[in-house]
Amino acid sequence: MKMENGKSLPKPAVSEIEKKLLERIRESEGPLRIMHVCGTHERTIAKYGLRSVLPENIEVISGPGCPVCVTPEEDVNIAIALAKSGATIVTFGDMMRVPGSAESLLDAKSEGADVKMVYSIDDAITLAEKKPELEVVFFGIGFETTVPANAAALLRDTPENFSILTSQKQTPPAINLLASDTNVDAFIAPGHVATIIGTKPFEPLAEKGFPVVVSGFEAADILLGISLLQMQVEKGISRVDNGYPRVVKPEGNTIALKMMNEVFETADSEWRGIGNIKDSGLVLRKEFEEKDAARKYEDFYASALEEVRKRAEGKDKKRCICAAILTGKAKPPKCPNFGKECTPKSPAGPCMVSQEGMCYNWFKYSREGGGKIA
Ligand code: SF4
């Protein structure tokens, strides 16, 4: 079986550690439905064919762990409206391809809007410094992993022509919501998020009776995580195990947390495919409101936003089922567009855009006869 790029697929996990972990996992007979909430976990699981080597009684499903996938259409619409109103929108490459209600930032760029790709908020600030004639807006999306960099940048002096459009999310409220809404027995929590916030924010989930393990991103890390979850189930307990202690401290990164809290505060937030989740967003504090592009330019982009929304009326959205995929209720091959009208080269929905997207990874790495991955 070849991947999309013509190269052969990597072989499934075979190291001695992985073999031993798999033996341990196969000894446990009870059924276990595990959800992870991390695009990087999904990538490792798909890349190494882990679902195809797990026993039938273990199912690993993906939750809303891909940041560009959960960025709501309306936030993309606002970014497009800002660009069409004369602002220079700068953001990550993946974000440029994610569809809003009717189009993506890349579509807007092809129509003449000033949209640029950057690798970090610092690149955006540098652009604003070099081009004072531009109104530079950084479209900042992501989870707790990327928020500290945004906070650190805003704590420095930034030029007047620089502002940020935020669509930042916090992971634990989404997991807590899904725990009460999804048929899941246990959770793998994202190691990079826990590196920042620590293990404590996942404790309410364990208190509700769900075994939780914080996992790293190697195949062995994920197998270890599954094994630790099985052990909790066998003992009839639920707690937060740290399966990534080489990086994650229980208290997290206190310096990063302090910076985040100085600049951002918790607010309700809209997640694509899920809806509004209480206290799941991070928005700029009042002290930083002059850097908030949504407020700063509200009057300028209002009519462009109406136009962007109108374009969506009657538009065929190709029946994207990302909402069901992001909540673990469906798998990519269930979508009629999967691999046909929707591919990484021509994504019809957000889950096919990013290397962290479930559809992207299933398209790129799915194997013939690959057990649960197929
Ligand atoms: S295959 Fe494409 S259209 Fe279908 S759910 Fe995935 S992203 Fe959406």
CSV table of C-alpha atoms and ligand atoms in Angstrom, one decimal:
chain,number,residue,atom,x,y,z
A,1,MET,CA,0.0,0.0,0.0
A,2,LYS,CA,1.3,3.4,-1.0
A,3,MET,CA,0.7,6.8,0.6
A,4,GLU,CA,-0.6,9.7,-1.2
A,5,ASN,CA,2.9,10.9,-2.0
A,6,GLY,CA,3.8,7.5,-3.6
A,7,LYS,CA,6.1,6.4,-0.7
A,8,SER,CA,5.5,3.1,1.1
A,9,LEU,CA,3.7,3.2,4.4
A,10,PRO,CA,5.8,2.9,7.6
A,11,LYS,CA,5.6,-0.5,9.2
A,12,PRO,CA,3.5,-0.8,12.4
A,13,ALA,CA,5.2,-0.5,15.8
A,14,VAL,CA,7.8,-3.2,16.3
A,15,SER,CA,10.3,-2.1,18.9
A,16,GLU,CA,10.8,-4.4,22.0
A,17,ILE,CA,9.1,-1.9,24.3
A,18,GLU,CA,6.2,-1.7,21.9
A,19,LYS,CA,5.9,-5.5,21.6
A,20,LYS,CA,5.9,-5.8,25.4
A,21,LEU,CA,3.3,-3.1,25.8
A,22,LEU,CA,1.1,-4.8,23.1
A,23,GLU,CA,1.4,-8.1,24.9
A,24,ARG,CA,0.2,-6.4,28.1
A,25,ILE,CA,-2.6,-4.7,26.3
A,26,ARG,CA,-3.7,-8.0,24.7
A,27,GLU,CA,-3.9,-9.7,28.1
A,28,SER,CA,-6.7,-7.5,29.2
A,29,GLU,CA,-10.0,-8.9,28.0
A,30,GLY,CA,-12.5,-6.1,28.9
A,31,PRO,CA,-13.8,-3.8,26.2
A,32,LEU,CA,-12.5,-0.3,26.4
A,33,ARG,CA,-13.5,2.7,24.3
A,34,ILE,CA,-10.8,5.3,24.6
A,35,MET,CA,-11.0,8.9,23.3
A,36,HIS,CA,-8.0,11.0,22.6
A,37,VAL,CA,-8.3,14.7,22.0
A,38,CYS,CA,-5.1,15.6,20.1
A,39,GLY,CA,-4.3,15.9,16.4
A,40,THR,CA,-0.7,14.8,17.0
A,41,HIS,CA,-1.9,11.7,18.8
A,42,GLU,CA,-4.2,10.9,15.8
A,43,ARG,CA,-1.2,11.4,13.5
A,44,THR,CA,0.9,8.9,15.4
A,45,ILE,CA,-1.9,6.4,15.7
A,46,ALA,CA,-2.7,6.6,12.0
A,47,LYS,CA,1.0,6.8,10.8
A,48,TYR,CA,2.0,3.7,12.8
A,49,GLY,CA,-1.2,1.8,12.1
A,50,LEU,CA,-1.8,1.3,15.9
A,51,ARG,CA,-5.5,0.6,15.5
A,52,SER,CA,-4.6,-2.3,13.2
A,53,VAL,CA,-2.4,-3.9,15.9
A,54,LEU,CA,-4.7,-3.4,18.9
A,55,PRO,CA,-7.0,-6.2,19.9
A,56,GLU,CA,-10.7,-6.1,19.0
A,57,ASN,CA,-11.8,-5.2,22.5
A,58,ILE,CA,-9.9,-1.8,22.4
A,59,GLU,CA,-11.2,1.0,20.4
A,60,VAL,CA,-9.4,4.4,20.1
A,61,ILE,CA,-11.5,7.2,18.8
A,62,SER,CA,-10.5,10.8,18.1
A,63,GLY,CA,-12.1,13.8,19.7
A,64,PRO,CA,-11.8,17.5,18.9
A,65,GLY,CA,-8.0,17.8,19.1
A,66,CYS,CA,-7.1,19.6,15.8
A,67,PRO,CA,-7.0,23.3,16.4
A,68,VAL,CA,-7.9,24.4,12.8
A,69,CYS,CA,-10.7,21.9,12.7
A,70,VAL,CA,-12.5,23.4,15.7
A,71,THR,CA,-12.1,27.0,14.7
A,72,PRO,CA,-15.7,28.0,13.9
A,73,GLU,CA,-16.8,29.2,10.5
A,74,GLU,CA,-17.8,32.6,11.9
A,75,ASP,CA,-14.3,33.3,13.1
A,76,VAL,CA,-12.9,32.5,9.6
A,77,ASN,CA,-15.7,34.7,8.2
A,78,ILE,CA,-14.5,37.6,10.4
A,79,ALA,CA,-10.9,37.1,9.3
A,80,ILE,CA,-12.0,37.1,5.6
A,81,ALA,CA,-14.1,40.2,6.2
A,82,LEU,CA,-11.2,42.0,7.8
A,83,ALA,CA,-8.9,41.1,4.8
A,84,LYS,CA,-11.6,42.2,2.4
A,85,SER,CA,-11.9,45.5,4.3
A,86,GLY,CA,-8.2,46.3,3.8
A,87,ALA,CA,-6.4,44.7,6.7
A,88,THR,CA,-3.5,42.4,6.2
A,89,ILE,CA,-4.4,39.0,7.7
A,90,VAL,CA,-1.5,36.9,8.7
A,91,THR,CA,-1.9,33.3,10.0
A,92,PHE,CA,-0.6,29.8,9.8
A,93,GLY,CA,-0.6,28.0,6.4
A,94,ASP,CA,-3.3,25.5,7.5
A,95,MET,CA,-5.6,28.2,8.7
A,96,MET,CA,-5.6,29.8,5.3
A,97,ARG,CA,-7.2,26.7,3.7
A,98,VAL,CA,-10.0,26.2,6.3
A,99,PRO,CA,-13.4,27.0,4.8
A,100,GLY,CA,-15.5,29.6,6.5
A,101,SER,CA,-19.3,29.7,5.6
A,102,ALA,CA,-18.6,30.1,1.9
A,103,GLU,CA,-14.8,30.5,1.3
A,104,SER,CA,-11.4,30.3,2.8
A,105,LEU,CA,-8.7,33.0,3.5
A,106,LEU,CA,-6.9,31.5,0.5
A,107,ASP,CA,-9.9,32.1,-1.7
A,108,ALA,CA,-10.1,35.7,-0.4
A,109,LYS,CA,-6.4,36.0,-1.3
A,110,SER,CA,-6.9,34.8,-4.8
A,111,GLU,CA,-9.6,37.5,-5.1
A,112,GLY,CA,-7.1,40.2,-4.1
A,113,ALA,CA,-7.3,40.3,-0.3
A,114,ASP,CA,-4.0,40.7,1.5
A,115,VAL,CA,-3.5,37.4,3.3
A,116,LYS,CA,-0.1,36.1,4.3
A,117,MET,CA,1.3,33.0,5.9
A,118,VAL,CA,3.5,33.2,8.9
A,119,TYR,CA,5.1,30.6,11.2
A,120,SER,CA,4.6,32.6,14.5
A,121,ILE,CA,3.1,35.7,16.0
A,122,ASP,CA,6.6,37.1,16.0
A,123,ASP,CA,6.7,37.0,12.2
A,124,ALA,CA,3.5,39.0,12.2
A,125,ILE,CA,4.9,41.6,14.6
A,126,THR,CA,8.0,41.9,12.5
A,127,LEU,CA,5.9,42.5,9.4
A,128,ALA,CA,3.9,45.2,11.2
A,129,GLU,CA,7.2,46.9,12.2
A,130,LYS,CA,8.6,46.8,8.7
A,131,LYS,CA,5.4,47.9,7.0
A,132,PRO,CA,3.9,50.7,9.2
A,133,GLU,CA,1.5,51.5,6.3
A,134,LEU,CA,-0.3,48.1,6.8
A,135,GLU,CA,-2.9,47.2,9.5
A,136,VAL,CA,-1.5,43.8,10.4
A,137,VAL,CA,-3.9,41.4,12.1
A,138,PHE,CA,-2.6,38.0,13.4
A,139,PHE,CA,-5.3,35.4,13.3
A,140,GLY,CA,-4.3,33.5,16.4
A,141,ILE,CA,-6.0,30.1,16.8
A,142,GLY,CA,-5.1,27.0,18.9
A,143,PHE,CA,-5.1,25.4,22.3
A,144,GLU,CA,-3.0,26.0,25.4
A,145,THR,CA,0.1,24.9,23.5
A,146,THR,CA,0.2,28.0,21.3
A,147,VAL,CA,-1.4,30.6,23.6
A,148,PRO,CA,1.7,31.3,25.8
A,149,ALA,CA,3.6,32.4,22.7
A,150,ASN,CA,0.8,34.9,21.9
A,151,ALA,CA,0.8,36.1,25.5
A,152,ALA,CA,4.5,36.6,25.5
A,153,ALA,CA,4.4,38.6,22.3
A,154,LEU,CA,1.6,40.9,23.6
A,155,LEU,CA,3.4,41.5,26.8
A,156,ARG,CA,6.2,43.2,24.8
A,157,ASP,CA,5.7,46.5,23.1
A,158,THR,CA,4.0,45.8,19.8
A,159,PRO,CA,3.5,48.4,17.0
A,160,GLU,CA,0.3,50.4,16.8
A,161,ASN,CA,-0.6,48.8,13.5
A,162,PHE,CA,-0.5,45.3,15.0
A,163,SER,CA,-3.5,43.5,16.5
A,164,ILE,CA,-4.7,40.0,17.1
A,165,LEU,CA,-8.0,38.2,16.1
A,166,THR,CA,-8.2,35.4,18.7
A,167,SER,CA,-9.9,32.0,18.4
A,168,GLN,CA,-8.1,30.3,21.2
A,169,LYS,CA,-9.5,27.2,23.0
A,170,GLN,CA,-9.0,25.4,26.3
A,171,THR,CA,-9.0,21.6,26.2
A,172,PRO,CA,-10.4,20.5,29.6
A,173,PRO,CA,-13.9,22.0,29.2
A,174,ALA,CA,-14.4,20.3,25.8
A,175,ILE,CA,-13.3,16.9,27.2
A,176,ASN,CA,-15.6,17.4,30.2
A,177,LEU,CA,-18.5,18.1,27.9
A,178,LEU,CA,-17.8,15.1,25.7
A,179,ALA,CA,-17.5,12.9,28.7
A,180,SER,CA,-21.2,13.4,29.4
A,181,ASP,CA,-22.2,13.2,25.8
A,182,THR,CA,-20.2,10.4,24.3
A,183,ASN,CA,-20.1,6.7,24.8
A,184,VAL,CA,-16.5,6.7,26.0
A,185,ASP,CA,-14.9,4.8,28.9
A,186,ALA,CA,-11.5,6.6,29.3
A,187,PHE,CA,-9.5,9.4,28.0
A,188,ILE,CA,-5.9,10.0,26.7
A,189,ALA,CA,-5.1,13.6,27.5
A,190,PRO,CA,-2.7,15.6,25.2
A,191,GLY,CA,0.9,15.7,26.5
A,192,HIS,CA,1.7,19.1,25.0
A,193,VAL,CA,-1.3,20.7,26.5
A,194,ALA,CA,-0.5,19.2,29.9
A,195,THR,CA,3.1,20.5,29.5
A,196,ILE,CA,1.6,23.9,29.9
A,197,ILE,CA,-1.5,23.4,32.2
A,198,GLY,CA,-0.2,20.4,34.2
A,199,THR,CA,-2.3,17.4,35.1
A,200,LYS,CA,-4.7,19.0,37.7
A,201,PRO,CA,-7.2,20.4,35.1
A,202,PHE,CA,-8.0,16.8,34.1
A,203,GLU,CA,-8.9,15.7,37.6
A,204,PRO,CA,-12.6,16.6,37.4
A,205,LEU,CA,-12.8,14.1,34.6
A,206,ALA,CA,-11.3,11.4,36.8
A,207,GLU,CA,-13.7,12.4,39.6
A,208,LYS,CA,-16.6,11.8,37.3
A,209,GLY,CA,-15.3,8.2,37.0
A,210,PHE,CA,-13.2,8.3,33.8
A,211,PRO,CA,-9.7,6.9,33.9
A,212,VAL,CA,-7.3,9.5,32.3
A,213,VAL,CA,-3.7,9.3,31.2
A,214,VAL,CA,-1.5,12.1,29.9
A,215,SER,CA,0.4,10.7,27.0
A,216,GLY,CA,3.4,11.6,24.8
A,217,PHE,CA,3.5,11.3,21.0
A,218,GLU,CA,5.6,8.3,20.2
A,219,ALA,CA,3.8,5.0,19.3
A,220,ALA,CA,5.2,3.6,22.6
A,221,ASP,CA,3.8,6.5,24.6
A,222,ILE,CA,0.3,5.8,23.2
A,223,LEU,CA,0.6,2.1,23.9
A,224,LEU,CA,1.8,2.9,27.4
A,225,GLY,CA,-1.2,5.2,27.8
A,226,ILE,CA,-3.6,2.5,26.7
A,227,SER,CA,-2.0,0.0,29.1
A,228,LEU,CA,-2.2,2.4,32.0
A,229,LEU,CA,-5.9,3.0,31.3
A,230,GLN,CA,-6.5,-0.7,31.3
A,231,MET,CA,-4.8,-1.0,34.7
A,232,GLN,CA,-7.1,1.6,36.2
A,233,VAL,CA,-10.1,-0.2,34.8
A,234,GLU,CA,-8.9,-3.5,36.1
A,235,LYS,CA,-8.4,-2.0,39.6
A,236,GLY,CA,-11.8,-0.2,39.4
A,237,ILE,CA,-10.3,3.2,39.9
A,238,SER,CA,-10.2,6.5,38.0
A,239,ARG,CA,-7.4,9.0,38.3
A,240,VAL,CA,-5.1,11.0,36.2
A,241,ASP,CA,-1.9,9.1,35.4
A,242,ASN,CA,1.1,11.0,34.0
A,243,GLY,CA,2.4,8.7,31.2
A,244,TYR,CA,4.7,11.5,29.9
A,245,PRO,CA,6.7,12.4,33.0
A,246,ARG,CA,9.8,13.2,31.0
A,247,VAL,CA,8.1,16.4,29.9
A,248,VAL,CA,4.9,17.0,31.9
A,249,LYS,CA,5.0,18.2,35.5
A,250,PRO,CA,1.9,18.1,37.7
A,251,GLU,CA,1.9,21.9,38.0
A,252,GLY,CA,2.6,22.5,34.3
A,253,ASN,CA,4.7,25.4,33.1
A,254,THR,CA,4.0,28.0,35.8
A,255,ILE,CA,5.8,30.8,33.8
A,256,ALA,CA,3.7,30.2,30.7
A,257,LEU,CA,0.5,30.0,32.8
A,258,LYS,CA,1.3,33.3,34.5
A,259,MET,CA,1.8,35.0,31.1
A,260,MET,CA,-1.4,33.5,29.7
A,261,ASN,CA,-3.3,34.7,32.7
A,262,GLU,CA,-1.9,38.2,32.5
A,263,VAL,CA,-3.0,38.7,28.9
A,264,PHE,CA,-6.1,36.4,28.4
A,265,GLU,CA,-9.2,35.5,30.4
A,266,THR,CA,-11.6,32.7,30.2
A,267,ALA,CA,-14.8,33.1,28.1
A,268,ASP,CA,-17.4,30.9,26.5
A,269,SER,CA,-16.3,29.8,23.1
A,270,GLU,CA,-17.8,28.3,19.9
A,271,TRP,CA,-16.3,25.1,18.7
A,272,ARG,CA,-16.9,24.0,15.1
A,273,GLY,CA,-19.0,20.8,15.1
A,274,ILE,CA,-19.7,21.0,18.8
A,275,GLY,CA,-21.3,24.4,19.5
A,276,ASN,CA,-20.7,26.8,22.4
A,277,ILE,CA,-18.7,25.4,25.3
A,278,LYS,CA,-18.8,27.3,28.6
A,279,ASP,CA,-15.4,28.7,29.8
A,280,SER,CA,-13.6,27.0,26.9
A,281,GLY,CA,-12.2,30.1,25.2
A,282,LEU,CA,-9.4,32.5,26.0
A,283,VAL,CA,-10.0,36.2,25.1
A,284,LEU,CA,-7.9,39.3,25.6
A,285,ARG,CA,-8.3,41.0,28.9
A,286,LYS,CA,-9.6,44.6,29.0
A,287,GLU,CA,-6.1,46.0,29.5
A,288,PHE,CA,-5.2,44.6,26.0
A,289,GLU,CA,-8.4,45.6,24.2
A,290,GLU,CA,-6.6,48.0,21.8
A,291,LYS,CA,-4.9,44.9,20.4
A,292,ASP,CA,-8.2,43.1,19.9
A,293,ALA,CA,-8.8,43.3,16.1
A,294,ALA,CA,-12.5,42.1,16.4
A,295,ARG,CA,-13.2,45.3,18.4
A,296,LYS,CA,-10.7,47.7,16.9
A,297,TYR,CA,-12.0,47.2,13.4
A,298,GLU,CA,-15.6,46.3,14.1
A,299,ASP,CA,-17.1,49.2,12.2
A,300,PHE,CA,-14.8,48.7,9.2
A,301,TYR,CA,-15.5,45.0,8.6
A,302,ALA,CA,-19.3,44.9,9.5
A,303,SER,CA,-20.5,45.3,5.9
A,304,ALA,CA,-17.9,42.9,4.5
A,305,LEU,CA,-18.9,40.4,7.0
A,306,GLU,CA,-22.5,40.6,5.9
A,307,GLU,CA,-21.3,40.0,2.3
A,308,VAL,CA,-19.2,37.0,3.4
A,309,ARG,CA,-22.2,35.5,5.2
A,310,LYS,CA,-24.5,36.1,2.2
A,311,ARG,CA,-22.2,34.2,-0.1
A,312,ALA,CA,-22.9,31.1,2.0
A,313,GLU,CA,-26.6,31.2,1.2
A,314,GLY,CA,-27.6,28.3,-1.0
A,315,LYS,CA,-24.0,27.2,-1.3
A,316,ASP,CA,-23.5,23.4,-1.5
A,317,LYS,CA,-21.4,22.5,1.5
A,318,LYS,CA,-20.8,18.9,0.2
A,319,ARG,CA,-22.4,17.4,3.3
A,320,CYS,CA,-19.2,17.5,5.4
A,321,ILE,CA,-19.6,15.4,8.5
A,322,CYS,CA,-16.7,16.9,10.5
A,323,ALA,CA,-19.1,17.6,13.4
A,324,ALA,CA,-19.7,13.9,13.9
A,325,ILE,CA,-16.0,13.1,13.4
A,326,LEU,CA,-14.9,15.7,15.9
A,327,THR,CA,-17.1,14.2,18.6
A,328,GLY,CA,-16.2,10.6,17.9
A,329,LYS,CA,-19.6,9.7,16.5
A,330,ALA,CA,-18.4,8.9,13.0
A,331,LYS,CA,-15.2,7.9,11.2
A,332,PRO,CA,-13.9,9.6,8.0
A,333,PRO,CA,-14.8,6.8,5.6
A,334,LYS,CA,-18.5,7.3,6.6
A,335,CYS,CA,-18.3,10.7,4.8
A,336,PRO,CA,-19.5,10.4,1.1
A,337,ASN,CA,-16.8,12.9,0.1
A,338,PHE,CA,-13.9,11.1,1.7
A,339,GLY,CA,-11.1,10.6,-0.8
A,340,LYS,CA,-13.4,11.7,-3.7
A,341,GLU,CA,-14.6,15.3,-3.6
A,342,CYS,CA,-12.5,15.8,-0.4
A,343,THR,CA,-8.7,15.2,-0.4
A,344,PRO,CA,-5.8,17.0,1.3
A,345,LYS,CA,-5.1,18.7,-2.1
A,346,SER,CA,-8.7,19.9,-2.3
A,347,PRO,CA,-10.3,19.8,1.2
A,348,ALA,CA,-14.1,20.2,1.4
A,349,GLY,CA,-14.0,20.4,5.2
A,350,PRO,CA,-11.6,21.5,8.0
A,351,CYS,CA,-10.8,17.9,9.1
A,352,MET,CA,-9.0,17.3,5.7
A,353,VAL,CA,-6.9,20.4,5.9
A,354,SER,CA,-4.3,20.0,8.6
A,355,GLN,CA,-1.8,17.3,9.4
A,356,GLU,CA,-3.7,17.1,12.7
A,357,GLY,CA,-7.0,16.5,11.1
A,358,MET,CA,-8.7,13.1,11.4
A,359,CYS,CA,-9.8,13.0,7.7
A,360,TYR,CA,-6.3,14.0,6.6
A,361,ASN,CA,-4.6,11.3,8.6
A,362,TRP,CA,-7.0,8.6,7.6
A,363,PHE,CA,-6.7,9.6,4.0
A,364,LYS,CA,-2.9,9.7,4.1
A,365,TYR,CA,-2.2,6.6,6.2
A,366,SER,CA,-5.2,4.2,6.0
A,367,ARG,CA,-4.1,0.7,5.1
A,368,GLU,CA,-5.7,-2.0,3.1
A,369,GLY,CA,-7.0,-4.6,5.6
A,370,GLY,CA,-5.9,-2.4,8.4
A,371,GLY,CA,-8.4,-3.6,10.9
A,372,LYS,CA,-10.2,-0.8,12.7
A,373,ILE,CA,-8.3,1.9,10.7
A,374,ALA,CA,-10.0,0.9,7.5
B,1,SF4,S1,-13.9,13.9,4.2
B,1,SF4,FE1,-13.9,16.1,3.9
B,1,SF4,S2,-16.1,16.6,3.7
B,1,SF4,FE2,-16.0,14.6,4.7
B,1,SF4,S3,-16.0,15.0,6.9
B,1,SF4,FE3,-13.9,14.9,6.3
B,1,SF4,S4,-13.3,17.0,5.9
B,1,SF4,FE4,-15.6,16.9,5.9
